[in-house]
XYZ file of C-alpha atoms in Angstrom:
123
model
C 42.061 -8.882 -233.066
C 39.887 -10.951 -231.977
C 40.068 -14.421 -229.761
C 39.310 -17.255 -231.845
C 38.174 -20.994 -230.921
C 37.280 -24.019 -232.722
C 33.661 -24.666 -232.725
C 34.241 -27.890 -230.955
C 36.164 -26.430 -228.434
C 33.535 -23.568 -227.865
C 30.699 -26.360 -227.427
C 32.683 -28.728 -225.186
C 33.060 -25.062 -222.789
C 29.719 -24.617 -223.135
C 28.615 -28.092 -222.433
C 31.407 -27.844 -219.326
C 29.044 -25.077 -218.047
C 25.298 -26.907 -218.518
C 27.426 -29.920 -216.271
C 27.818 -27.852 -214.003
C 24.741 -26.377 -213.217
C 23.857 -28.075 -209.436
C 21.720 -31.283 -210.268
C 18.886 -29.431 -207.908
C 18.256 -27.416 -210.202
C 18.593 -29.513 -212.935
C 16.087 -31.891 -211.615
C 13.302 -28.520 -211.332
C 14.074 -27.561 -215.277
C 11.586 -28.622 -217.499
C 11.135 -28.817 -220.616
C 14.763 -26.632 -221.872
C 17.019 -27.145 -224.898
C 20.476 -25.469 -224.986
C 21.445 -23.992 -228.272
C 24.595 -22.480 -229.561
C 24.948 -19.808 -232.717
C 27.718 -17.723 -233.936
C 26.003 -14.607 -234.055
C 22.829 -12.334 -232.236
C 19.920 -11.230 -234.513
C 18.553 -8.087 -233.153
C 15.524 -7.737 -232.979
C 12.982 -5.186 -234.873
C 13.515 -2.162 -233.231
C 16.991 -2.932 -231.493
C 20.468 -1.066 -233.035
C 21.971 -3.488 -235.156
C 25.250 -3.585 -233.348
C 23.491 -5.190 -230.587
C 25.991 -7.610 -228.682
C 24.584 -10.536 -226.260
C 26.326 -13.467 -224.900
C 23.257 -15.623 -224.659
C 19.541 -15.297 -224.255
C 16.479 -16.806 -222.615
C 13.589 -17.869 -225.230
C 10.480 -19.057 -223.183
C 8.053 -19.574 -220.338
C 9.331 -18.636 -216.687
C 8.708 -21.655 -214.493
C 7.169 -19.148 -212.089
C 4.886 -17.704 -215.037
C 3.465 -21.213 -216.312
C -0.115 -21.869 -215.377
C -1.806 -25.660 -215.107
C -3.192 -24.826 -219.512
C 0.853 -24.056 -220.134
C 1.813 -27.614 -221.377
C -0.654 -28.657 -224.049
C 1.265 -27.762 -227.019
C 4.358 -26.279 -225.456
C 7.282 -25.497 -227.647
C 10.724 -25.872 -225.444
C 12.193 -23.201 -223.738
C 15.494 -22.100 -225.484
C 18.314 -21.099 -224.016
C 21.130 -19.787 -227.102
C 24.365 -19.096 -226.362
C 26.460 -16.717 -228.761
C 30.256 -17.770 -229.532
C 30.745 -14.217 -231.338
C 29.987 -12.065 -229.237
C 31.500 -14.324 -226.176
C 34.534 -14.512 -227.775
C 34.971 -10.150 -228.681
C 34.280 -10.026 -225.140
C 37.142 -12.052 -223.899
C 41.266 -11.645 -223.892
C 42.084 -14.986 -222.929
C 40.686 -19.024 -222.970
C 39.999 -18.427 -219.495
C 38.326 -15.081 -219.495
C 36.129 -17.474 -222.379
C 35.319 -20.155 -219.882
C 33.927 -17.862 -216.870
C 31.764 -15.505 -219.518
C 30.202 -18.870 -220.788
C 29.471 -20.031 -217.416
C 28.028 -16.924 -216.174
C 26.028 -16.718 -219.232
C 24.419 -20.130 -219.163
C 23.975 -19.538 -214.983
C 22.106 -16.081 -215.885
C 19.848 -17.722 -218.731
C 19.568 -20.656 -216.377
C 18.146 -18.291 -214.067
C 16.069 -16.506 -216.075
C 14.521 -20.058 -216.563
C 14.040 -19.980 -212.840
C 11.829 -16.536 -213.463
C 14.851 -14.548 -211.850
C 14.980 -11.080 -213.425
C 18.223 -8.937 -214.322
C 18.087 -6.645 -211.542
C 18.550 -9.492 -209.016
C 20.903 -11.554 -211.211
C 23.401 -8.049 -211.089
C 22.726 -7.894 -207.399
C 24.193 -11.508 -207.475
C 27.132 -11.177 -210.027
C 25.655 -13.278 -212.819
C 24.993 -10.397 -215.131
């Protein structure tokens, strides 16, 4: 069976995480909205039983160029409760998955790529 968790209480974890994110790096984001939705779309192409915990919609601070702004939609950064929760056992197991999540999208933000976010533990 799965975990369950009131949306509330799912948000308020999630929200716990974003505080925590250092205020260094908070200060370098720009121009980021945090989202949160029950459920992963694949995408055309992907299997349908795709499972992420979050995802990374944007513009790379390390890919933007000086013409990036004019028009500039946010970058979004989703976070799945769904899938978060099938992954976990416990409330506990639920609040380290959502902070690694947001700290690996976070990244991503930062222009860090997969391979170096598994070399340091936030994949």
């Amino acid at each position: 069976m799965d975990l369950q968790m009131p949306d509330d209480e799912f948000d308020a974890l999630v929200q716990e995480a974003i505080d925590a994110i250092p205020q260094q790096a908070l200060d370098m984001m720009d121009n980021v909205v945090f989202f949160i939705e029950d459920e992963y779309e694949p995408l055309p192409g992907e299997p349908e039983y795709t499972e992420i915990l979050g995802i990374y919609d944007g513009v790379a601070l390390t890919e933007r160029d000086q013409g990036w702004e004019a028009g500039a939609l946010p970058d979004r950064i989703t976070i799945f409760k769904n899938p978060t929760l099938r992954a976990c056992n416990t409330r506990e197991d639920v609040v380290r998955e959502i902070k690694i999540t947001v700290m690996h999208e976070v990244a991503h933000h930062f222009g860090i790529d997969d391979a170096r976010l598994h070399e340091l533990g936030w994949s």
